[in-house]
Amino acid sequence: MNIQFGACTSLLNAPLICEAGGAHIEANFMVYTNMSEEQFIHERDVLHSTPLTVVSMNNMLPSNFVIYGTEEQTQEICDFVCRGLKRAAALGCKTVCMGAGGVRNIPDGMSRDEAIDQFVALVARFCAMAAEYDIKIALEPIRSEETNFINSVGDAYDIIRRLPECKNLGINPDMYHMYEDGDDFSNLVKYKDYVFNIHMAEPGTRVYPKPGSQKIESLYIQFLTALKDAGYTGNISMEAHIKDFKEDATATFKYLGDLAANI
């Protein structure tokens, strides 16, 4: 499999990712949007001291944003995203992942159809802004325990098909969320044309994948096999809890790399 493994982490960890055998960093969109220019330049310089690139960014929207609100609130969100996209482009980012499960959660008492219409309209604005920087937007399905909206790869596709004009809109499947909600890995093949980026974490514990039980390993193999069958040749980012960054990341990249090499 032609897959590269990396991690969702700070640019300051770029040297550690290199030492651990990682191939890329997925940076935090919200953090780098709010960061001072001086700190942003410093962290970008740390990244550029290594051969790594920022292929993607996660955590697109702050949790205090209201996406089902007034035009003034919507404009505030769009202004934030516009600033962030400029920073993302400066880092060479190609895909921004839109999780924000709490933010997109449809509030009690609101019509689901109305919420979907507002969400679709907002995503269309994001895509138009991102297209100016040749950046893609990837909707991330999140388990139903965390949000009541867009819980499966199929749910994400339902939004995409409402926006045929947005050629830069796709999906960011996450193995952890897929497993937790029983989203069949075969959906990676079914919706392969829209899979822009991938997240991974150990099912159940949400830590960095590592050698463990036969059951867990079989899930990794099933997941990676589905990606191979889908013809996916992009990046896989670890979006997971970690204790010792260098030690855990080194073990994870080797372990998953070995599994992928034998599929």
PDB file of C-alpha atoms in Angstrom:
ATOM      1  CA  MET A   1       0.000   0.000   0.000  1.00  0.00           C
ATOM      2  CA  ASN A   2       1.206   3.472  -0.860  1.00  0.00           C
ATOM      3  CA  ILE A   3       0.146   5.054   2.435  1.00  0.00           C
ATOM      4  CA  GLN A   4       1.953   7.604   4.576  1.00  0.00           C
ATOM      5  CA  PHE A   5       1.429   7.787   8.331  1.00  0.00           C
ATOM      6  CA  GLY A   6       1.633  10.959  10.383  1.00  0.00           C
ATOM      7  CA  ALA A   7       0.115  12.633  13.418  1.00  0.00           C
ATOM      8  CA  CYS A   8      -2.262  15.362  14.509  1.00  0.00           C
ATOM      9  CA  THR A   9       0.057  17.510  16.589  1.00  0.00           C
ATOM     10  CA  SER A  10       1.858  20.832  16.975  1.00  0.00           C
ATOM     11  CA  LEU A  11       4.423  21.930  14.413  1.00  0.00           C
ATOM     12  CA  LEU A  12       6.849  22.085  17.320  1.00  0.00           C
ATOM     13  CA  ASN A  13       6.765  18.289  17.343  1.00  0.00           C
ATOM     14  CA  ALA A  14       7.971  18.059  13.747  1.00  0.00           C
ATOM     15  CA  PRO A  15      11.499  16.934  14.759  1.00  0.00           C
ATOM     16  CA  LEU A  16      10.002  14.210  16.996  1.00  0.00           C
ATOM     17  CA  ILE A  17       7.700  13.028  14.195  1.00  0.00           C
ATOM     18  CA  CYS A  18      10.721  12.748  11.916  1.00  0.00           C
ATOM     19  CA  GLU A  19      12.675  10.736  14.485  1.00  0.00           C
ATOM     20  CA  ALA A  20       9.649   8.488  14.989  1.00  0.00           C
ATOM     21  CA  GLY A  21       9.437   7.730  11.271  1.00  0.00           C
ATOM     22  CA  GLY A  22       6.324   9.786  10.526  1.00  0.00           C
ATOM     23  CA  ALA A  23       5.757  11.350   7.135  1.00  0.00           C
ATOM     24  CA  HIS A  24       3.583  14.380   7.856  1.00  0.00           C
ATOM     25  CA  ILE A  25       1.824  16.562  10.402  1.00  0.00           C
ATOM     26  CA  GLU A  26      -1.856  17.384  10.649  1.00  0.00           C
ATOM     27  CA  ALA A  27      -2.024  20.725  12.425  1.00  0.00           C
ATOM     28  CA  ASN A  28      -4.820  22.262  14.466  1.00  0.00           C
ATOM     29  CA  PHE A  29      -6.664  24.805  12.277  1.00  0.00           C
ATOM     30  CA  MET A  30      -8.254  26.601  15.227  1.00  0.00           C
ATOM     31  CA  VAL A  31      -4.991  26.927  17.144  1.00  0.00           C
ATOM     32  CA  TYR A  32      -2.991  28.221  14.185  1.00  0.00           C
ATOM     33  CA  THR A  33      -5.730  30.645  13.182  1.00  0.00           C
ATOM     34  CA  ASN A  34      -5.734  32.241  16.646  1.00  0.00           C
ATOM     35  CA  MET A  35      -1.948  32.189  17.033  1.00  0.00           C
ATOM     36  CA  SER A  36       0.056  35.428  17.005  1.00  0.00           C
ATOM     37  CA  GLU A  37       2.014  36.125  13.840  1.00  0.00           C
ATOM     38  CA  GLU A  38       5.303  35.924  15.735  1.00  0.00           C
ATOM     39  CA  GLN A  39       4.522  32.493  17.180  1.00  0.00           C
ATOM     40  CA  PHE A  40       3.143  31.272  13.856  1.00  0.00           C
ATOM     41  CA  ILE A  41       6.372  32.185  12.057  1.00  0.00           C
ATOM     42  CA  HIS A  42       8.432  30.520  14.806  1.00  0.00           C
ATOM     43  CA  GLU A  43       6.502  27.250  14.590  1.00  0.00           C
ATOM     44  CA  ARG A  44       6.517  27.322  10.795  1.00  0.00           C
ATOM     45  CA  ASP A  45      10.312  27.688  10.919  1.00  0.00           C
ATOM     46  CA  VAL A  46      10.530  24.624  13.175  1.00  0.00           C
ATOM     47  CA  LEU A  47       8.479  22.689  10.611  1.00  0.00           C
ATOM     48  CA  HIS A  48      10.684  23.911   7.766  1.00  0.00           C
ATOM     49  CA  SER A  49      13.782  22.693   9.619  1.00  0.00           C
ATOM     50  CA  THR A  50      12.495  19.176   8.864  1.00  0.00           C
ATOM     51  CA  PRO A  51      11.428  17.482   5.614  1.00  0.00           C
ATOM     52  CA  LEU A  52       7.834  17.199   6.874  1.00  0.00           C
ATOM     53  CA  THR A  53       4.842  18.970   5.395  1.00  0.00           C
ATOM     54  CA  VAL A  54       1.435  19.924   6.762  1.00  0.00           C
ATOM     55  CA  VAL A  55      -0.810  17.922   4.457  1.00  0.00           C
ATOM     56  CA  SER A  56      -3.983  18.588   6.419  1.00  0.00           C
ATOM     57  CA  MET A  57      -5.475  20.414   9.385  1.00  0.00           C
ATOM     58  CA  ASN A  58      -8.181  19.388  11.863  1.00  0.00           C
ATOM     59  CA  ASN A  59     -10.328  21.157  14.483  1.00  0.00           C
ATOM     60  CA  MET A  60     -11.722  23.666  12.028  1.00  0.00           C
ATOM     61  CA  LEU A  61     -14.216  25.495  14.269  1.00  0.00           C
ATOM     62  CA  PRO A  62     -14.059  26.663  17.907  1.00  0.00           C
ATOM     63  CA  SER A  63     -16.674  25.103  20.180  1.00  0.00           C
ATOM     64  CA  ASN A  64     -18.238  28.484  21.064  1.00  0.00           C
ATOM     65  CA  PHE A  65     -19.341  29.220  17.489  1.00  0.00           C
ATOM     66  CA  VAL A  66     -23.050  29.146  16.655  1.00  0.00           C
ATOM     67  CA  ILE A  67     -23.606  27.825  13.152  1.00  0.00           C
ATOM     68  CA  TYR A  68     -27.413  27.818  13.318  1.00  0.00           C
ATOM     69  CA  GLY A  69     -27.738  31.494  14.038  1.00  0.00           C
ATOM     70  CA  THR A  70     -27.946  34.980  12.602  1.00  0.00           C
ATOM     71  CA  GLU A  71     -26.149  36.262   9.518  1.00  0.00           C
ATOM     72  CA  GLU A  72     -23.889  38.228  11.874  1.00  0.00           C
ATOM     73  CA  GLN A  73     -22.862  34.990  13.625  1.00  0.00           C
ATOM     74  CA  THR A  74     -22.378  33.257  10.278  1.00  0.00           C
ATOM     75  CA  GLN A  75     -20.188  36.108   9.065  1.00  0.00           C
ATOM     76  CA  GLU A  76     -18.065  35.834  12.215  1.00  0.00           C
ATOM     77  CA  ILE A  77     -17.481  32.164  11.438  1.00  0.00           C
ATOM     78  CA  CYS A  78     -16.640  32.874   7.812  1.00  0.00           C
ATOM     79  CA  ASP A  79     -14.185  35.620   8.810  1.00  0.00           C
ATOM     80  CA  PHE A  80     -12.470  33.173  11.149  1.00  0.00           C
ATOM     81  CA  VAL A  81     -12.273  30.458   8.478  1.00  0.00           C
ATOM     82  CA  CYS A  82     -10.955  32.958   5.937  1.00  0.00           C
ATOM     83  CA  ARG A  83      -8.089  33.928   8.281  1.00  0.00           C
ATOM     84  CA  GLY A  84      -7.394  30.283   8.977  1.00  0.00           C
ATOM     85  CA  LEU A  85      -7.307  29.321   5.309  1.00  0.00           C
ATOM     86  CA  LYS A  86      -4.673  31.969   4.694  1.00  0.00           C
ATOM     87  CA  ARG A  87      -2.524  30.437   7.422  1.00  0.00           C
ATOM     88  CA  ALA A  88      -3.256  26.924   6.117  1.00  0.00           C
ATOM     89  CA  ALA A  89      -2.122  27.910   2.631  1.00  0.00           C
ATOM     90  CA  ALA A  90       1.081  29.396   4.070  1.00  0.00           C
ATOM     91  CA  LEU A  91       1.817  25.951   5.555  1.00  0.00           C
ATOM     92  CA  GLY A  92       1.128  24.174   2.259  1.00  0.00           C
ATOM     93  CA  CYS A  93      -1.991  22.484   3.645  1.00  0.00           C
ATOM     94  CA  LYS A  94      -4.139  20.681   1.065  1.00  0.00           C
ATOM     95  CA  THR A  95      -7.130  19.559   3.179  1.00  0.00           C
ATOM     96  CA  VAL A  96      -8.958  21.065   6.143  1.00  0.00           C
ATOM     97  CA  CYS A  97     -11.050  18.569   8.101  1.00  0.00           C
ATOM     98  CA  MET A  98     -14.363  19.749   9.505  1.00  0.00           C
ATOM     99  CA  GLY A  99     -15.265  17.754  12.577  1.00  0.00           C
ATOM    100  CA  ALA A 100     -16.751  20.133  15.151  1.00  0.00           C
ATOM    101  CA  GLY A 101     -19.305  17.604  16.381  1.00  0.00           C
ATOM    102  CA  GLY A 102     -20.543  19.819  19.193  1.00  0.00           C
ATOM    103  CA  VAL A 103     -20.781  22.879  16.990  1.00  0.00           C
ATOM    104  CA  ARG A 104     -22.798  21.141  14.312  1.00  0.00           C
ATOM    105  CA  ASN A 105     -25.036  19.343  16.822  1.00  0.00           C
ATOM    106  CA  ILE A 106     -28.644  20.131  15.915  1.00  0.00           C
ATOM    107  CA  PRO A 107     -30.206  21.837  18.960  1.00  0.00           C
ATOM    108  CA  ASP A 108     -33.413  20.634  20.579  1.00  0.00           C
ATOM    109  CA  GLY A 109     -36.471  22.235  19.069  1.00  0.00           C
ATOM    110  CA  MET A 110     -34.855  23.011  15.737  1.00  0.00           C
ATOM    111  CA  SER A 111     -36.179  21.393  12.597  1.00  0.00           C
ATOM    112  CA  ARG A 112     -33.643  18.945  11.194  1.00  0.00           C
ATOM    113  CA  ASP A 113     -34.427  20.067   7.658  1.00  0.00           C
ATOM    114  CA  GLU A 114     -33.828  23.699   8.604  1.00  0.00           C
ATOM    115  CA  ALA A 115     -30.543  22.813  10.302  1.00  0.00           C
ATOM    116  CA  ILE A 116     -29.352  20.842   7.290  1.00  0.00           C
ATOM    117  CA  ASP A 117     -30.228  23.728   4.955  1.00  0.00           C
ATOM    118  CA  GLN A 118     -28.246  26.172   7.101  1.00  0.00           C
ATOM    119  CA  PHE A 119     -25.324  23.768   7.423  1.00  0.00           C
ATOM    120  CA  VAL A 120     -25.211  23.118   3.671  1.00  0.00           C
ATOM    121  CA  ALA A 121     -25.245  26.853   2.941  1.00  0.00           C
ATOM    122  CA  LEU A 122     -22.366  27.426   5.378  1.00  0.00           C
ATOM    123  CA  VAL A 123     -20.298  24.571   3.965  1.00  0.00           C
ATOM    124  CA  ALA A 124     -20.803  26.003   0.482  1.00  0.00           C
ATOM    125  CA  ARG A 125     -19.270  29.264   1.678  1.00  0.00           C
ATOM    126  CA  PHE A 126     -16.348  27.408   3.243  1.00  0.00           C
ATOM    127  CA  CYS A 127     -15.724  25.525  -0.005  1.00  0.00           C
ATOM    128  CA  ALA A 128     -15.767  28.703  -2.069  1.00  0.00           C
ATOM    129  CA  MET A 129     -13.206  30.341   0.229  1.00  0.00           C
ATOM    130  CA  ALA A 130     -11.018  27.224   0.332  1.00  0.00           C
ATOM    131  CA  ALA A 131     -11.073  26.896  -3.463  1.00  0.00           C
ATOM    132  CA  GLU A 132      -9.265  30.228  -3.714  1.00  0.00           C
ATOM    133  CA  TYR A 133      -6.300  28.571  -1.993  1.00  0.00           C
ATOM    134  CA  ASP A 134      -6.677  25.232  -3.787  1.00  0.00           C
ATOM    135  CA  ILE A 135      -7.636  23.649  -0.455  1.00  0.00           C
ATOM    136  CA  LYS A 136     -10.207  20.890   0.049  1.00  0.00           C
ATOM    137  CA  ILE A 137     -12.769  20.674   2.840  1.00  0.00           C
ATOM    138  CA  ALA A 138     -13.377  17.220   4.337  1.00  0.00           C
ATOM    139  CA  LEU A 139     -16.433  16.523   6.508  1.00  0.00           C
ATOM    140  CA  GLU A 140     -15.579  14.213   9.390  1.00  0.00           C
ATOM    141  CA  PRO A 141     -18.281  11.770  10.538  1.00  0.00           C
ATOM    142  CA  ILE A 142     -18.295  11.605  14.338  1.00  0.00           C
ATOM    143  CA  ARG A 143     -19.848   8.953  16.584  1.00  0.00           C
ATOM    144  CA  SER A 144     -23.410   9.543  17.769  1.00  0.00           C
ATOM    145  CA  GLU A 145     -22.249   9.776  21.388  1.00  0.00           C
ATOM    146  CA  GLU A 146     -20.647  13.132  20.504  1.00  0.00           C
ATOM    147  CA  THR A 147     -23.067  14.617  17.966  1.00  0.00           C
ATOM    148  CA  ASN A 148     -26.492  13.999  16.456  1.00  0.00           C
ATOM    149  CA  PHE A 149     -25.489  15.095  12.951  1.00  0.00           C
ATOM    150  CA  ILE A 150     -23.226  13.398  10.378  1.00  0.00           C
ATOM    151  CA  ASN A 151     -22.347  10.183  12.180  1.00  0.00           C
ATOM    152  CA  SER A 152     -21.395   8.001   9.208  1.00  0.00           C
ATOM    153  CA  VAL A 153     -19.534   8.193   5.921  1.00  0.00           C
ATOM    154  CA  GLY A 154     -22.902   7.893   4.192  1.00  0.00           C
ATOM    155  CA  ASP A 155     -24.236  10.859   6.208  1.00  0.00           C
ATOM    156  CA  ALA A 156     -21.307  12.963   4.988  1.00  0.00           C
ATOM    157  CA  TYR A 157     -22.014  11.942   1.411  1.00  0.00           C
ATOM    158  CA  ASP A 158     -25.626  13.080   1.838  1.00  0.00           C
ATOM    159  CA  ILE A 159     -24.284  16.603   2.426  1.00  0.00           C
ATOM    160  CA  ILE A 160     -21.860  16.383  -0.492  1.00  0.00           C
ATOM    161  CA  ARG A 161     -24.554  15.377  -2.969  1.00  0.00           C
ATOM    162  CA  ARG A 162     -26.486  18.529  -2.053  1.00  0.00           C
ATOM    163  CA  LEU A 163     -23.506  20.586  -3.202  1.00  0.00           C
ATOM    164  CA  PRO A 164     -22.510  19.283  -6.656  1.00  0.00           C
ATOM    165  CA  GLU A 165     -20.881  22.628  -7.426  1.00  0.00           C
ATOM    166  CA  CYS A 166     -18.384  22.138  -4.568  1.00  0.00           C
ATOM    167  CA  LYS A 167     -15.760  19.974  -6.249  1.00  0.00           C
ATOM    168  CA  ASN A 168     -13.411  20.432  -3.286  1.00  0.00           C
ATOM    169  CA  LEU A 169     -15.795  18.900  -0.730  1.00  0.00           C
ATOM    170  CA  GLY A 170     -15.128  15.398   0.530  1.00  0.00           C
ATOM    171  CA  ILE A 171     -14.975  13.156   3.585  1.00  0.00           C
ATOM    172  CA  ASN A 172     -12.491  12.535   6.393  1.00  0.00           C
ATOM    173  CA  PRO A 173     -13.324   9.060   7.752  1.00  0.00           C
ATOM    174  CA  ASP A 174     -11.967   8.252  11.208  1.00  0.00           C
ATOM    175  CA  MET A 175     -11.466   4.585  12.094  1.00  0.00           C
ATOM    176  CA  TYR A 176     -12.307   5.206  15.756  1.00  0.00           C
ATOM    177  CA  HIS A 177     -15.640   6.892  15.016  1.00  0.00           C
ATOM    178  CA  MET A 178     -16.519   4.350  12.331  1.00  0.00           C
ATOM    179  CA  TYR A 179     -15.940   1.453  14.708  1.00  0.00           C
ATOM    180  CA  GLU A 180     -17.779   3.081  17.629  1.00  0.00           C
ATOM    181  CA  ASP A 181     -20.890   3.698  15.522  1.00  0.00           C
ATOM    182  CA  GLY A 182     -20.799   0.466  13.515  1.00  0.00           C
ATOM    183  CA  ASP A 183     -20.081   2.251  10.235  1.00  0.00           C
ATOM    184  CA  ASP A 184     -18.956  -0.579   7.939  1.00  0.00           C
ATOM    185  CA  PHE A 185     -15.414  -0.187   6.609  1.00  0.00           C
ATOM    186  CA  SER A 186     -16.765  -1.163   3.168  1.00  0.00           C
ATOM    187  CA  ASN A 187     -18.142   2.388   2.979  1.00  0.00           C
ATOM    188  CA  LEU A 188     -14.563   3.516   2.389  1.00  0.00           C
ATOM    189  CA  VAL A 189     -14.810   1.688  -0.929  1.00  0.00           C
ATOM    190  CA  LYS A 190     -18.384   2.742  -1.662  1.00  0.00           C
ATOM    191  CA  TYR A 191     -17.549   6.436  -1.276  1.00  0.00           C
ATOM    192  CA  LYS A 192     -13.911   6.204  -2.362  1.00  0.00           C
ATOM    193  CA  ASP A 193     -14.101   9.171  -4.742  1.00  0.00           C
ATOM    194  CA  TYR A 194     -14.809  11.464  -1.796  1.00  0.00           C
ATOM    195  CA  VAL A 195     -12.276  10.219   0.752  1.00  0.00           C
ATOM    196  CA  PHE A 196      -9.761  13.054   1.111  1.00  0.00           C
ATOM    197  CA  ASN A 197      -8.059  12.291   4.424  1.00  0.00           C
ATOM    198  CA  ILE A 198      -8.037   9.591   7.113  1.00  0.00           C
ATOM    199  CA  HIS A 199      -7.791   9.559  10.914  1.00  0.00           C
ATOM    200  CA  MET A 200      -6.902   6.558  13.059  1.00  0.00           C
ATOM    201  CA  ALA A 201      -6.953   5.632  16.745  1.00  0.00           C
ATOM    202  CA  GLU A 202      -7.243   2.356  18.604  1.00  0.00           C
ATOM    203  CA  PRO A 203     -10.901   1.284  18.867  1.00  0.00           C
ATOM    204  CA  GLY A 204     -12.273   1.671  22.370  1.00  0.00           C
ATOM    205  CA  THR A 205      -9.279   3.315  24.041  1.00  0.00           C
ATOM    206  CA  ARG A 206      -8.640   6.027  21.437  1.00  0.00           C
ATOM    207  CA  VAL A 207      -4.869   5.798  21.927  1.00  0.00           C
ATOM    208  CA  TYR A 208      -2.164   5.427  19.295  1.00  0.00           C
ATOM    209  CA  PRO A 209      -2.524   2.060  17.516  1.00  0.00           C
ATOM    210  CA  LYS A 210      -0.027  -0.524  18.730  1.00  0.00           C
ATOM    211  CA  PRO A 211       0.375  -4.296  18.834  1.00  0.00           C
ATOM    212  CA  GLY A 212      -2.275  -5.825  21.061  1.00  0.00           C
ATOM    213  CA  SER A 213      -5.033  -8.363  20.878  1.00  0.00           C
ATOM    214  CA  GLN A 214      -5.716 -10.384  17.741  1.00  0.00           C
ATOM    215  CA  LYS A 215      -9.186  -8.851  17.590  1.00  0.00           C
ATOM    216  CA  ILE A 216      -7.866  -5.300  17.491  1.00  0.00           C
ATOM    217  CA  GLU A 217      -5.188  -6.179  14.944  1.00  0.00           C
ATOM    218  CA  SER A 218      -7.798  -7.775  12.694  1.00  0.00           C
ATOM    219  CA  LEU A 219      -9.715  -4.465  12.753  1.00  0.00           C
ATOM    220  CA  TYR A 220      -6.626  -2.561  11.632  1.00  0.00           C
ATOM    221  CA  ILE A 221      -6.131  -5.058   8.824  1.00  0.00           C
ATOM    222  CA  GLN A 222      -9.794  -4.773   7.778  1.00  0.00           C
ATOM    223  CA  PHE A 223      -9.566  -0.986   7.787  1.00  0.00           C
ATOM    224  CA  LEU A 224      -6.314  -0.840   5.812  1.00  0.00           C
ATOM    225  CA  THR A 225      -7.588  -3.491   3.395  1.00  0.00           C
ATOM    226  CA  ALA A 226     -10.699  -1.406   2.713  1.00  0.00           C
ATOM    227  CA  LEU A 227      -8.480   1.590   1.977  1.00  0.00           C
ATOM    228  CA  LYS A 228      -6.392  -0.516  -0.384  1.00  0.00           C
ATOM    229  CA  ASP A 229      -9.536  -1.756  -2.138  1.00  0.00           C
ATOM    230  CA  ALA A 230     -10.640   1.869  -2.445  1.00  0.00           C
ATOM    231  CA  GLY A 231      -7.351   2.735  -4.126  1.00  0.00           C
ATOM    232  CA  TYR A 232      -6.571   5.244  -1.395  1.00  0.00           C
ATOM    233  CA  THR A 233      -3.005   6.568  -1.629  1.00  0.00           C
ATOM    234  CA  GLY A 234      -3.280   9.579   0.645  1.00  0.00           C
ATOM    235  CA  ASN A 235      -2.325  10.204   4.235  1.00  0.00           C
ATOM    236  CA  ILE A 236      -3.408   8.659   7.518  1.00  0.00           C
ATOM    237  CA  SER A 237      -3.080  10.838  10.624  1.00  0.00           C
ATOM    238  CA  MET A 238      -3.123   9.535  14.174  1.00  0.00           C
ATOM    239  CA  GLU A 239      -5.780  11.542  16.007  1.00  0.00           C
ATOM    240  CA  ALA A 240      -5.484   9.911  19.397  1.00  0.00           C
ATOM    241  CA  HIS A 241      -4.349  10.191  23.001  1.00  0.00           C
ATOM    242  CA  ILE A 242      -0.637   9.746  23.548  1.00  0.00           C
ATOM    243  CA  LYS A 243       1.639   9.523  26.617  1.00  0.00           C
ATOM    244  CA  ASP A 244       5.243   9.441  25.416  1.00  0.00           C
ATOM    245  CA  PHE A 245       5.201  11.076  22.001  1.00  0.00           C
ATOM    246  CA  LYS A 246       8.450   9.767  20.584  1.00  0.00           C
ATOM    247  CA  GLU A 247       8.139   6.253  22.027  1.00  0.00           C
ATOM    248  CA  ASP A 248       4.460   5.733  21.176  1.00  0.00           C
ATOM    249  CA  ALA A 249       4.631   7.348  17.728  1.00  0.00           C
ATOM    250  CA  THR A 250       7.712   5.326  16.783  1.00  0.00           C
ATOM    251  CA  ALA A 251       5.980   2.066  17.744  1.00  0.00           C
ATOM    252  CA  THR A 252       2.770   3.072  15.941  1.00  0.00           C
ATOM    253  CA  PHE A 253       4.364   4.112  12.661  1.00  0.00           C
ATOM    254  CA  LYS A 254       6.409   0.913  12.494  1.00  0.00           C
ATOM    255  CA  TYR A 255       3.482  -1.285  13.465  1.00  0.00           C
ATOM    256  CA  LEU A 256       1.018   0.193  10.974  1.00  0.00           C
ATOM    257  CA  GLY A 257       3.674   0.425   8.299  1.00  0.00           C
ATOM    258  CA  ASP A 258       4.419  -3.279   8.660  1.00  0.00           C
ATOM    259  CA  LEU A 259       0.719  -4.157   8.530  1.00  0.00           C
ATOM    260  CA  ALA A 260       0.164  -2.035   5.434  1.00  0.00           C
ATOM    261  CA  ALA A 261       3.195  -3.515   3.702  1.00  0.00           C
ATOM    262  CA  ASN A 262       1.662  -6.976   3.972  1.00  0.00           C
ATOM    263  CA  ILE A 263      -1.767  -6.055   2.604  1.00  0.00           C
TER     264      ILE A 263
END
